[in-house]
PDB file of C-alpha atoms and ligand atoms in Angstrom:
ATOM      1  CA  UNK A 162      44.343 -55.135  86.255  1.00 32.00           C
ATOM      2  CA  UNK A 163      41.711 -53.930  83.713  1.00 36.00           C
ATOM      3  CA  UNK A 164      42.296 -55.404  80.171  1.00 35.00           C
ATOM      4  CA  UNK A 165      39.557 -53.833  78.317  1.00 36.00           C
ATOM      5  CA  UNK A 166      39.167 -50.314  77.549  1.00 36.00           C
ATOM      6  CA  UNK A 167      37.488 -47.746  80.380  1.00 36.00           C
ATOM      7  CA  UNK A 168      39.117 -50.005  83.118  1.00 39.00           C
ATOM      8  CA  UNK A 169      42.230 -49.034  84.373  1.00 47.00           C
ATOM      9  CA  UNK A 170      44.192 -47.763  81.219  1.00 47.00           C
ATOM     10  CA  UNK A 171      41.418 -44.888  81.299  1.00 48.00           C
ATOM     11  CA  UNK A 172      43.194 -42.431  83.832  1.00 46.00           C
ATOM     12  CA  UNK A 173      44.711 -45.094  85.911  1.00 47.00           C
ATOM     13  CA  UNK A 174      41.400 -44.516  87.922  1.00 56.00           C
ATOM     14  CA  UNK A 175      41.846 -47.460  90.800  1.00 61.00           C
ATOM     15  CA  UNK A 176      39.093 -47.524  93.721  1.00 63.00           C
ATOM     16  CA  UNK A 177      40.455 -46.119  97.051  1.00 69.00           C
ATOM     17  CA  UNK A 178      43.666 -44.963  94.997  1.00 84.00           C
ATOM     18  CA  UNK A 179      47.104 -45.550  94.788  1.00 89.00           C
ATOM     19  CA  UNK A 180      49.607 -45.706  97.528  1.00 90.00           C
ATOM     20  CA  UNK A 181      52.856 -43.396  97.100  1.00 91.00           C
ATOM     21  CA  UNK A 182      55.584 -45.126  95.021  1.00 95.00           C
ATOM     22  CA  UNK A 183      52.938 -47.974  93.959  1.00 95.00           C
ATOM     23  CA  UNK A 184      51.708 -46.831  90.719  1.00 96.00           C
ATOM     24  CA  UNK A 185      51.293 -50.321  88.403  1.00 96.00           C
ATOM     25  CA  UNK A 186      52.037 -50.064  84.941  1.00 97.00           C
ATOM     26  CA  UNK A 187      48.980 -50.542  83.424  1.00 97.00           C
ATOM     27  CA  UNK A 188      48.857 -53.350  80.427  1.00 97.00           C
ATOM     28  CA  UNK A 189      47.399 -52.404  76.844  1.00 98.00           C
ATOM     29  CA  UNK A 190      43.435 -53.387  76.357  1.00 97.00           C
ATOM     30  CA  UNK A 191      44.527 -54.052  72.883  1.00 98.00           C
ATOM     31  CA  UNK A 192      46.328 -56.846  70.466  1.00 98.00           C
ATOM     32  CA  UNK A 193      49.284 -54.622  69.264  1.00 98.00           C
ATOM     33  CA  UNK A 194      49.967 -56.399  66.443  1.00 98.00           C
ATOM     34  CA  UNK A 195      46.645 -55.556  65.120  1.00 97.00           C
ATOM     35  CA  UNK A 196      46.254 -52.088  64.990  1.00 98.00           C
ATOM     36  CA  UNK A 197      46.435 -50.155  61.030  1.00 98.00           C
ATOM     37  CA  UNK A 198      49.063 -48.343  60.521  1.00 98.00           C
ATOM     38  CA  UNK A 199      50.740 -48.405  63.984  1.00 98.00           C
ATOM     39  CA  UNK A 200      53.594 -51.143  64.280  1.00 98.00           C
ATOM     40  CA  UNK A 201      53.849 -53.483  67.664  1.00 98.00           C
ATOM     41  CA  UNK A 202      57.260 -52.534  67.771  1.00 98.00           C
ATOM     42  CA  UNK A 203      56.488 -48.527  67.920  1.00 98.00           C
ATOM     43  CA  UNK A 204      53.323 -49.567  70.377  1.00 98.00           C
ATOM     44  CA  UNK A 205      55.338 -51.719  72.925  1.00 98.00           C
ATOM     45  CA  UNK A 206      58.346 -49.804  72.734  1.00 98.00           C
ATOM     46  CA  UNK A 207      55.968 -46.384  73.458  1.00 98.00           C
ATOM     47  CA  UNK A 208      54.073 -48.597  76.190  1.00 98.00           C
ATOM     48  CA  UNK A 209      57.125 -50.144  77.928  1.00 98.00           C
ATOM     49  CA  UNK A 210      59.684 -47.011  77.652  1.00 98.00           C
ATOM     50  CA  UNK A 211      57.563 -43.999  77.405  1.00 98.00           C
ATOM     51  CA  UNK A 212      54.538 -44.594  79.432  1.00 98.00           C
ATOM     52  CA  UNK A 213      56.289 -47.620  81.829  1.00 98.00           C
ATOM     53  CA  UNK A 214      59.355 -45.175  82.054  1.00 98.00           C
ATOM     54  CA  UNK A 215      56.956 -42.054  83.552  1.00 98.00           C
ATOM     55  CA  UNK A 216      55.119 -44.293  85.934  1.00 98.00           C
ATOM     56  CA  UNK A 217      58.577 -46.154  87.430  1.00 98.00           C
ATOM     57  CA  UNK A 218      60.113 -42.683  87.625  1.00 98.00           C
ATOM     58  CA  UNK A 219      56.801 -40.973  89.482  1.00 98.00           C
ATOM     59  CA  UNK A 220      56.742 -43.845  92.125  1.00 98.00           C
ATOM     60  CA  UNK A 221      60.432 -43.056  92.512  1.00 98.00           C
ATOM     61  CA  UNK A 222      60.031 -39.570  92.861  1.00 98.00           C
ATOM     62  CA  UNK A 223      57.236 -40.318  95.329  1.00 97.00           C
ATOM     63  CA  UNK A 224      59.462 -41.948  97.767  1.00 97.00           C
ATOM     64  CA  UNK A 225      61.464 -39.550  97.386  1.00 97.00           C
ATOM     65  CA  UNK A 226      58.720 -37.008  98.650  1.00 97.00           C
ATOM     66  CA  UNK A 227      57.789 -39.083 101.447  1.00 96.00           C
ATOM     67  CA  UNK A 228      60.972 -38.446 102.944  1.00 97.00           C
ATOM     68  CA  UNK A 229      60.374 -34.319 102.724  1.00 98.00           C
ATOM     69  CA  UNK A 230      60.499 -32.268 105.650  1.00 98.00           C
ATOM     70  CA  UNK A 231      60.887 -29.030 107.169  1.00 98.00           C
ATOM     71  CA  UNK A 232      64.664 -29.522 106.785  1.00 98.00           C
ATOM     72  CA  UNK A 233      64.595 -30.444 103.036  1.00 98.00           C
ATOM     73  CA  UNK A 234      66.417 -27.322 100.997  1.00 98.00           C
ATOM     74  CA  UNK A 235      63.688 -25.811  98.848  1.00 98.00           C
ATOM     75  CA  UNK A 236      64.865 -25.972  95.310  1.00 98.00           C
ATOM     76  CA  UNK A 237      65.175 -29.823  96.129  1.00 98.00           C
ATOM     77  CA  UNK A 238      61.589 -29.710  97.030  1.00 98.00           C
ATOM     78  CA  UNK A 239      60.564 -27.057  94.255  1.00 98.00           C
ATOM     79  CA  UNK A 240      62.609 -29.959  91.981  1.00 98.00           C
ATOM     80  CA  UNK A 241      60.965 -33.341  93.067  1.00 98.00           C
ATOM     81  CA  UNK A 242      57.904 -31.488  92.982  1.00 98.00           C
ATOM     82  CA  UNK A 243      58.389 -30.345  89.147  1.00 98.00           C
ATOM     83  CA  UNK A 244      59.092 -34.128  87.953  1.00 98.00           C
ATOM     84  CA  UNK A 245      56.416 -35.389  89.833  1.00 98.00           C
ATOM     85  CA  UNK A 246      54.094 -33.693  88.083  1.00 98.00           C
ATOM     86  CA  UNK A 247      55.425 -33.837  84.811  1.00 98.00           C
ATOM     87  CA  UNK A 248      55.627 -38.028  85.230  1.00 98.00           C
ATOM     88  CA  UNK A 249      51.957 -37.739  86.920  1.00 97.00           C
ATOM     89  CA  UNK A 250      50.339 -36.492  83.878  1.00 97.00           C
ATOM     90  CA  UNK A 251      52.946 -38.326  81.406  1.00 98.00           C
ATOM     91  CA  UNK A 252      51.024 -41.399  82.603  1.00 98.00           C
ATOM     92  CA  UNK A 253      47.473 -40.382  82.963  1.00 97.00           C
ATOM     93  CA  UNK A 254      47.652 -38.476  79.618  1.00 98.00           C
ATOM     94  CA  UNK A 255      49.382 -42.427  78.330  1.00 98.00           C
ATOM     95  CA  UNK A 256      46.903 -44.510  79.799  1.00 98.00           C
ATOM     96  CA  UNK A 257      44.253 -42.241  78.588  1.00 98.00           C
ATOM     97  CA  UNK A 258      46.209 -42.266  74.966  1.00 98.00           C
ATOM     98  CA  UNK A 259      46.104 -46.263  74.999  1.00 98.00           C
ATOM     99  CA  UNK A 260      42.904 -46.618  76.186  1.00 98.00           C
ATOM    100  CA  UNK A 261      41.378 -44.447  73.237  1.00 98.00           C
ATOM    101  CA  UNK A 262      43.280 -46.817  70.857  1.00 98.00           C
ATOM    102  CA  UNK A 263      42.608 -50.398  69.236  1.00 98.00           C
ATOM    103  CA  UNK A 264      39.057 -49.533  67.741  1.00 98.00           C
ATOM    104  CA  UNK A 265      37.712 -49.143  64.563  1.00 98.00           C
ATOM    105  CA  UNK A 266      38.327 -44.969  63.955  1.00 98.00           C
ATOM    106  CA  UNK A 267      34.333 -44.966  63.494  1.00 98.00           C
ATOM    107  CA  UNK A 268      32.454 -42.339  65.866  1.00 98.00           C
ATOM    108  CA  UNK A 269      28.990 -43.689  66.473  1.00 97.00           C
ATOM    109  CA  UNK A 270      26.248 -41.203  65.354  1.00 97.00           C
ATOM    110  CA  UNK A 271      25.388 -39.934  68.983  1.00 96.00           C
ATOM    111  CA  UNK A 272      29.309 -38.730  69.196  1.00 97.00           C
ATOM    112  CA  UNK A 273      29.350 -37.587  65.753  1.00 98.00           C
ATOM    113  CA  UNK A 274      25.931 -35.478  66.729  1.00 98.00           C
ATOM    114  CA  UNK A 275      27.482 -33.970  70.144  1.00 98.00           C
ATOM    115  CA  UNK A 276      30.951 -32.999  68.371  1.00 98.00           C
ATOM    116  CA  UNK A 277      29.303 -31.442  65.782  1.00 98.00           C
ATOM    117  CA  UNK A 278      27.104 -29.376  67.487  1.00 98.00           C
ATOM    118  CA  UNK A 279      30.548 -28.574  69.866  1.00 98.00           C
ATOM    119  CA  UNK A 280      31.976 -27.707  66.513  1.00 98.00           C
ATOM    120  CA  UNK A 281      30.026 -27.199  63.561  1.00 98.00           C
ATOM    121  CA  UNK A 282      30.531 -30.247  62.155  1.00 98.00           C
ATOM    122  CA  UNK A 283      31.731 -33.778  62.637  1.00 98.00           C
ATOM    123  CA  UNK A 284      34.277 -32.918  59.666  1.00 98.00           C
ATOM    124  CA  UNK A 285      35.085 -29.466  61.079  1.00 98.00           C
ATOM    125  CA  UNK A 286      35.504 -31.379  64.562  1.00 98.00           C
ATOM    126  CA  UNK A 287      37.949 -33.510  62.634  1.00 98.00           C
ATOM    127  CA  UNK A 288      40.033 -30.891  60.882  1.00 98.00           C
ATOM    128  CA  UNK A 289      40.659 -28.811  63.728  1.00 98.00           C
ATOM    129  CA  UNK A 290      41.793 -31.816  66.169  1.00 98.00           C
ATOM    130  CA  UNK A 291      44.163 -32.282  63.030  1.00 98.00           C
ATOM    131  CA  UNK A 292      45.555 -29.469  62.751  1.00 98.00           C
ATOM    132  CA  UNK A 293      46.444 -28.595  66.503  1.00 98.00           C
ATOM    133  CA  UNK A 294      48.498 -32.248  66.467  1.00 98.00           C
ATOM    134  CA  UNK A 295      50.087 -31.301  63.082  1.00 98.00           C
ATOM    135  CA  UNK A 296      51.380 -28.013  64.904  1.00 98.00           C
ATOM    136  CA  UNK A 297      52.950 -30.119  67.252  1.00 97.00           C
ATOM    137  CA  UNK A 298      55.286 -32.266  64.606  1.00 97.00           C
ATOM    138  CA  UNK A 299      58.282 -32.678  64.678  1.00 92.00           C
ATOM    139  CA  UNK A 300      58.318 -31.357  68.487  1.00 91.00           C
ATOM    140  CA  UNK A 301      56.491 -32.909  71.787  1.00 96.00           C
ATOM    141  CA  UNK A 302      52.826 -32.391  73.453  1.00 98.00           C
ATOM    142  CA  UNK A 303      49.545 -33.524  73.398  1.00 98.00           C
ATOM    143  CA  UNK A 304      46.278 -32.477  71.415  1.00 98.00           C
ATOM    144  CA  UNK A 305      43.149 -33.200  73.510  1.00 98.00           C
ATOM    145  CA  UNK A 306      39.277 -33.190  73.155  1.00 98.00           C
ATOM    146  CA  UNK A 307      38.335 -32.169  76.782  1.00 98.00           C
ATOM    147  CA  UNK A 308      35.083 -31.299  78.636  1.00 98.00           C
ATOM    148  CA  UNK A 309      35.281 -27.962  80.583  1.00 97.00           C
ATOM    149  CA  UNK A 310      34.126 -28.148  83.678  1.00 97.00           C
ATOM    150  CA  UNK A 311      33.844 -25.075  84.508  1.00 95.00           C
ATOM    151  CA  UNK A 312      32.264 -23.371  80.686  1.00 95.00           C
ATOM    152  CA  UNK A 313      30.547 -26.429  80.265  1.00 95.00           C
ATOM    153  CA  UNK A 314      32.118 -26.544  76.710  1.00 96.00           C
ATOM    154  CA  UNK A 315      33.728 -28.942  74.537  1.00 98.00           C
ATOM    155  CA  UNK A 316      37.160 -28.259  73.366  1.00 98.00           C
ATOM    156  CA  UNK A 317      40.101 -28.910  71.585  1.00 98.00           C
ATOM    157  CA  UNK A 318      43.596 -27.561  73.603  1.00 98.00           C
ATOM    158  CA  UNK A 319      47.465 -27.990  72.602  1.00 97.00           C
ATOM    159  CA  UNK A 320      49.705 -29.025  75.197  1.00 96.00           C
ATOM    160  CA  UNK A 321      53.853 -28.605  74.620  1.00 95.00           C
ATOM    161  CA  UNK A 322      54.891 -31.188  76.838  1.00 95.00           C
ATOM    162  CA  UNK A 323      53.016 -33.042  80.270  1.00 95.00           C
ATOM    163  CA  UNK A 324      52.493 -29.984  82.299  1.00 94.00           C
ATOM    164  CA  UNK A 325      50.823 -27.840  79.775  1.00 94.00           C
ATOM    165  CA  UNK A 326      46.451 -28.980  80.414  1.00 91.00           C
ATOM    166  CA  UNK A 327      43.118 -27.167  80.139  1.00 94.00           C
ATOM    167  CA  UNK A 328      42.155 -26.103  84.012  1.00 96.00           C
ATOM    168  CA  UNK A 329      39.432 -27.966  85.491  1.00 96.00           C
ATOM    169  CA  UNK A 330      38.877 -30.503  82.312  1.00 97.00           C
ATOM    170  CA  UNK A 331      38.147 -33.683  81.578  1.00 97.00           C
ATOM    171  CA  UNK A 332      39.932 -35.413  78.211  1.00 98.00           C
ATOM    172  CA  UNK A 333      38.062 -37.391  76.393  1.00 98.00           C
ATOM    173  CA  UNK A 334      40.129 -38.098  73.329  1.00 98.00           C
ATOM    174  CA  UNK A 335      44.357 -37.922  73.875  1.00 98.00           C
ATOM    175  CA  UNK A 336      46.494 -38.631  70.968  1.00 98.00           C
ATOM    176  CA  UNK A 337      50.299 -38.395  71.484  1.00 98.00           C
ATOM    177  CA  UNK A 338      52.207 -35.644  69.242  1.00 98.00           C
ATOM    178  CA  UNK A 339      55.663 -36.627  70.738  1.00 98.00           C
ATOM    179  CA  UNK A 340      58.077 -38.216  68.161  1.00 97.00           C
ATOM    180  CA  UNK A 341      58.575 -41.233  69.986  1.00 98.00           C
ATOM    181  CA  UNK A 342      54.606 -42.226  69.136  1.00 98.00           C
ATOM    182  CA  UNK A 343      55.506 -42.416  65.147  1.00 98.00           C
ATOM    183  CA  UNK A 344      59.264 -42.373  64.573  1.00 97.00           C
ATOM    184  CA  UNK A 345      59.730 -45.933  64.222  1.00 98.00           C
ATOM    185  CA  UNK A 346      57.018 -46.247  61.670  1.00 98.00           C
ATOM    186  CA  UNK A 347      57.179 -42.911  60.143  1.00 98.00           C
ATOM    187  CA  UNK A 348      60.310 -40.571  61.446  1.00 97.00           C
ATOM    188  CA  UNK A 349      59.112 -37.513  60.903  1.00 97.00           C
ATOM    189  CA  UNK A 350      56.475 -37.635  58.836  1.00 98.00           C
ATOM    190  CA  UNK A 351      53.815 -36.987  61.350  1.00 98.00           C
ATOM    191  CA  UNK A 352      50.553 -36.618  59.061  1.00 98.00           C
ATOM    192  CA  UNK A 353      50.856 -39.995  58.479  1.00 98.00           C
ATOM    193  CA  UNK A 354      50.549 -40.792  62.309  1.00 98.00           C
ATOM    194  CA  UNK A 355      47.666 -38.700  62.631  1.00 98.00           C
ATOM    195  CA  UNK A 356      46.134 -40.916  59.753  1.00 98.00           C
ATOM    196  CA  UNK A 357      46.953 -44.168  60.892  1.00 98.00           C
ATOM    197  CA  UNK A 358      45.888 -42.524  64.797  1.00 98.00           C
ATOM    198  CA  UNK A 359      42.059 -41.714  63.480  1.00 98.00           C
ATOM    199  CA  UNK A 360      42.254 -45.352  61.749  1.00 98.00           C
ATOM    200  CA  UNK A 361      42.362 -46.496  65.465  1.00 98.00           C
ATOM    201  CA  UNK A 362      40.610 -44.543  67.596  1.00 98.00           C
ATOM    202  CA  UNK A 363      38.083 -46.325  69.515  1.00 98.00           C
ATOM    203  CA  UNK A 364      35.271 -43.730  69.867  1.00 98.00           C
ATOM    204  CA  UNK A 365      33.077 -45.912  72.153  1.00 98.00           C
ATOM    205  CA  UNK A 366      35.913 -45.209  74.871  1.00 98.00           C
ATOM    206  CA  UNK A 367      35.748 -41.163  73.925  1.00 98.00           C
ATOM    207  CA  UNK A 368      31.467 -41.857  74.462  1.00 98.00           C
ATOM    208  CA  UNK A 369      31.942 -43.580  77.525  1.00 98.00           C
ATOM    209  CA  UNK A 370      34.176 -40.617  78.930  1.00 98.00           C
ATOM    210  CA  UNK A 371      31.901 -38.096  77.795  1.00 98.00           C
ATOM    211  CA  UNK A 372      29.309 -39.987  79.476  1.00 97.00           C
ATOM    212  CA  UNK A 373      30.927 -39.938  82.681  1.00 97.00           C
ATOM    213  CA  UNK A 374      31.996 -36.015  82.290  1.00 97.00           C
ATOM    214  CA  UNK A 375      28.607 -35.111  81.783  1.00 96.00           C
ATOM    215  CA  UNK A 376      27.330 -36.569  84.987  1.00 96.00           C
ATOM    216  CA  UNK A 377      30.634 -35.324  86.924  1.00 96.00           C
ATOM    217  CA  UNK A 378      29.279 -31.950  85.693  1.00 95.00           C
ATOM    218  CA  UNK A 379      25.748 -32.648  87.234  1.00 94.00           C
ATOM    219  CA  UNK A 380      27.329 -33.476  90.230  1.00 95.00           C
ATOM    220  CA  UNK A 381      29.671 -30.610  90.459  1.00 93.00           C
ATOM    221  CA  UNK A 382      27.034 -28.032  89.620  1.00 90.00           C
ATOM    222  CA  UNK A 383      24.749 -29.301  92.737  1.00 87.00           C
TER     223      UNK A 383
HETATM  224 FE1  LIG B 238      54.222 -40.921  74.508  1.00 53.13          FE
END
């Protein structure tokens, strides 16, 4: 079990992978009762009944799919199917969330170069990553920094719930936009979320994935 950031909480990558119905609920990297801004009640109730709820339900829903066969009525199929990949991406798009939490919300100068270049500006960078969460308050989804794969760009994309993601993309920077992520510290007052997230963010993770993105794009491109 990894307990620092880019182990296991970064995409619940595990070597060899994960059986069917064996997911693990992955541990936070971080001290929750140290982060600014962001209670430990709010982070281990979102850990424990957000995030651990997804991954219990996927492994569920897994067994459930082992047992599919020709027999199986479609819409039951077309149904398991659905909330397995809704809970699939609830907790990779969590563990990638955690994992880019519990630093110091400073982007080292080689990030702040790349984004800016990506966007005009570290501050521009900033703004717009803002604003796509803020047009998620007082609703559900995601706003994500991702590496395109196939444009070779970097970009910001709005997700409405777990299904909605960029095709072929690699996220580098998550941040949660569903109410349950702030309304025990802030009900609905969502800016101040997105203040107290940028307080946390720990931008040596975000390096680290873009790191790793850029070489998957070497790789793919051969
Ligand atoms: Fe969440």
């Amino acid at each position: 079990m990894a307990t620092q950031a880019g182990g296991n909480l970064d995409g619940g990558v595990v070597p060899g992978g994960v059986l069917p119905g064996k997911h693990p609920i992955q541990p936070l990297h971080f001290d929750a009762s140290k982060l600014k801004g962001l209670s430990e009640r709010l982070l281990r109730s979102h850990h424990e009944n957000n995030y651990g709820g997804a991954v219990k339900n996927l492994n569920k829903v897994e067994e459930e799919l082992a047992r599919v066969n020709k027999d199986t009525p479609a819409f039951l199929v077309a149904g398991l199917k659905e909330r397995e990949l809704t809970f699939n991406n609830s907790m990779v798009l969590h563990e990638l969330y955690f994992g880019n939490l519990g630093g110091d919300g400073k982007a080292g100068s080689t990030l702040q170069s790349t984004l800016a270049h990506a966007f005009g500006s570290f501050g521009r960078f900033e703004e717009l990553f803002r604003a796509v969460g803020s047009s998620l308050a007082g609703g559900s989804g995601w706003a994500v920094l991702d590496h395109n794969f196939q444009t070779g760009q970097l970009g910001i994309h709005w997700s409405g719930n777990h299904t909605q993601n960029a095709a072929y993309s690699a996220p580098l920077l998550v941040m949660d936009m569903y109410e349950h992520a702030y309304a025990i510290d802030y009900g609905a007052a969502a800016a101040k979320y997105i203040d107290a997230f940028f307080q946390n963010i720990q931008w040596e993770e975000v390096q680290r994935r873009l790191e790793r993105a850029q070489k998957a794009a070497v790789a793919l491109r051969a």
